[in-house]
Amino acid sequence: MSKTLLDSVFNGGRSSRNGDLVVVMLPSQSFVTSAQEFMQAQQWARSKQSNGFPNRDRAAFIERFDTLVARNGAGVATRGHPKVLKRMVALMEQQGMAMEDWMIPRFVDDEIKRKEKPEDEAEAPAAAPDPDSPKLPQD
């Protein structure tokens, strides 16, 4: 019996679902994608036969993903719509993933930092006048 593309892709790899995200770890490639997108690619890969070349099978499988956040040095690039990537990165942070391990595009990283900055400024109390300071005469 011949192997399916999915069997070929995950030979030596694994995936783990964490809520709405799936972390896919393949030989020399690792990325995070949405659970829904992973299930669609998984169903597609189950229906295809392996061509006998695991690297080509992995490349064909990864091409099926529209949105993914790649691990540094993974041999695949982060891609997807900016809003979806921002949501995925926020979920990754909530789950305690180390962000420095992932290739997060600058525009997503800058947007997250920009959102954090106003909150920090808003929480700082306004400087109250010192009751011991002398009052200036008004004209």
Coordinates of C-alpha atoms in Angstrom, one line a residue:
M1 CA 0.0 0.0 0.0
S2 CA 1.4 3.4 -0.9
K3 CA 1.9 6.2 1.6
T4 CA -0.4 9.3 1.7
L5 CA 1.2 12.7 1.4
L6 CA 0.3 13.3 5.1
D7 CA 2.2 10.2 6.2
S8 CA 5.2 11.3 4.2
V9 CA 5.1 14.8 5.5
F10 CA 4.9 13.8 9.2
N11 CA 7.5 11.0 9.0
G12 CA 9.8 12.3 11.7
G13 CA 7.6 15.3 12.6
R14 CA 4.6 16.0 14.7
S15 CA 1.9 18.6 15.4
S16 CA 0.3 19.8 18.6
R17 CA -2.9 21.7 19.0
N18 CA -3.1 24.5 21.5
G19 CA -6.6 26.0 21.5
D20 CA -7.1 27.8 18.1
L21 CA -3.4 27.3 17.1
V22 CA -1.5 24.3 15.9
V23 CA 2.3 24.0 16.2
V24 CA 3.7 21.9 13.3
M25 CA 7.2 20.5 13.7
L26 CA 8.6 18.8 10.7
P27 CA 12.2 17.8 10.0
S28 CA 14.1 21.2 9.6
Q29 CA 10.8 23.2 9.4
S30 CA 8.5 24.4 12.1
F31 CA 5.6 26.8 12.1
V32 CA 2.3 27.9 13.8
T33 CA -1.0 28.1 12.0
S34 CA -4.7 28.2 12.8
A35 CA -6.4 24.9 13.8
Q36 CA -9.0 25.4 11.0
E37 CA -6.4 25.9 8.3
F38 CA -4.4 22.9 9.6
M39 CA -7.4 20.6 9.4
Q40 CA -8.1 21.7 5.8
A41 CA -4.5 21.0 4.8
Q42 CA -4.5 17.7 6.7
Q43 CA -7.7 16.5 4.9
W44 CA -6.1 17.5 1.5
A45 CA -2.9 15.7 2.3
R46 CA -4.8 12.5 3.4
S47 CA -6.4 12.4 -0.1
K48 CA -3.1 12.7 -2.0
Q49 CA -0.5 10.0 -2.6
S50 CA 3.1 10.7 -1.8
N51 CA 5.4 11.3 -4.8
G52 CA 8.2 9.5 -2.9
F53 CA 10.2 12.6 -2.2
P54 CA 9.6 13.8 1.4
N55 CA 11.0 17.3 0.7
R56 CA 8.7 17.8 -2.2
D57 CA 5.8 16.4 -0.1
R58 CA 6.5 18.8 2.7
A59 CA 6.8 21.8 0.3
A60 CA 3.4 20.9 -1.3
F61 CA 1.9 20.6 2.2
I62 CA 3.2 23.9 3.4
E63 CA 2.0 25.6 0.2
R64 CA -1.5 24.8 1.3
F65 CA -1.3 27.3 4.2
D66 CA -2.3 30.9 3.6
T67 CA -1.4 32.0 7.1
L68 CA 1.5 30.8 9.2
V69 CA 4.1 32.1 11.6
A70 CA 7.5 30.4 10.9
R71 CA 10.1 29.5 13.5
N72 CA 13.5 31.3 13.1
G73 CA 15.7 29.2 10.7
A74 CA 12.7 27.1 9.6
G75 CA 13.3 27.4 5.9
V76 CA 9.8 28.8 5.4
A77 CA 8.6 32.4 5.5
T78 CA 5.9 33.8 7.7
R79 CA 2.9 34.8 5.6
G80 CA -0.7 35.8 5.8
H81 CA -3.0 38.7 6.2
P82 CA -1.7 41.3 8.8
K83 CA -4.9 41.2 10.9
V84 CA -4.8 37.4 11.1
L85 CA -1.1 37.4 11.9
K86 CA -1.7 39.9 14.7
R87 CA -4.4 37.7 16.2
M88 CA -2.2 34.6 15.9
V89 CA 0.8 36.3 17.6
A90 CA -1.5 37.6 20.4
L91 CA -2.7 34.0 21.0
M92 CA 0.9 32.7 20.9
E93 CA 1.8 35.3 23.6
Q94 CA -1.3 34.3 25.7
Q95 CA -0.1 30.7 25.6
G96 CA 3.4 31.6 26.8
M97 CA 5.4 30.9 23.7
A98 CA 8.8 32.6 23.5
M99 CA 8.3 35.3 20.8
E100 CA 12.0 35.5 20.0
D101 CA 11.9 32.0 18.6
W102 CA 9.5 33.0 15.8
M103 CA 9.8 35.1 12.7
I104 CA 7.2 37.8 13.5
P105 CA 7.0 40.5 10.8
R106 CA 8.1 43.9 11.9
F107 CA 4.6 45.5 11.2
V108 CA 3.0 43.0 13.5
D109 CA 5.6 43.4 16.2
D110 CA 5.4 47.3 15.9
E111 CA 1.6 47.2 16.1
I112 CA 1.7 45.1 19.3
K113 CA 4.3 47.4 20.9
R114 CA 2.2 50.5 19.9
K115 CA -0.9 49.1 21.5
E116 CA 1.0 48.3 24.7
K117 CA 2.5 51.8 25.0
P118 CA -0.7 53.8 25.4
E119 CA -1.9 51.4 28.0
D120 CA 1.2 52.0 30.0
E121 CA 0.9 55.8 29.7
A122 CA -2.8 55.7 30.6
E123 CA -2.1 53.8 33.8
A124 CA 0.5 56.3 35.0
P125 CA -1.2 58.8 37.4
A126 CA -1.2 62.4 36.4
A127 CA 1.2 64.6 38.4
A128 CA -0.7 66.2 41.2
P129 CA 0.3 69.6 42.4
D130 CA 2.5 69.6 45.4
P131 CA 0.5 71.1 48.4
D132 CA 3.8 72.4 49.9
S133 CA 4.8 74.5 46.9
P134 CA 4.2 78.2 47.1
K135 CA 1.3 79.6 45.0
L136 CA 2.1 82.2 42.4
P137 CA 0.1 85.4 42.5
Q138 CA -2.4 85.7 39.7
D139 CA -2.7 89.0 37.7

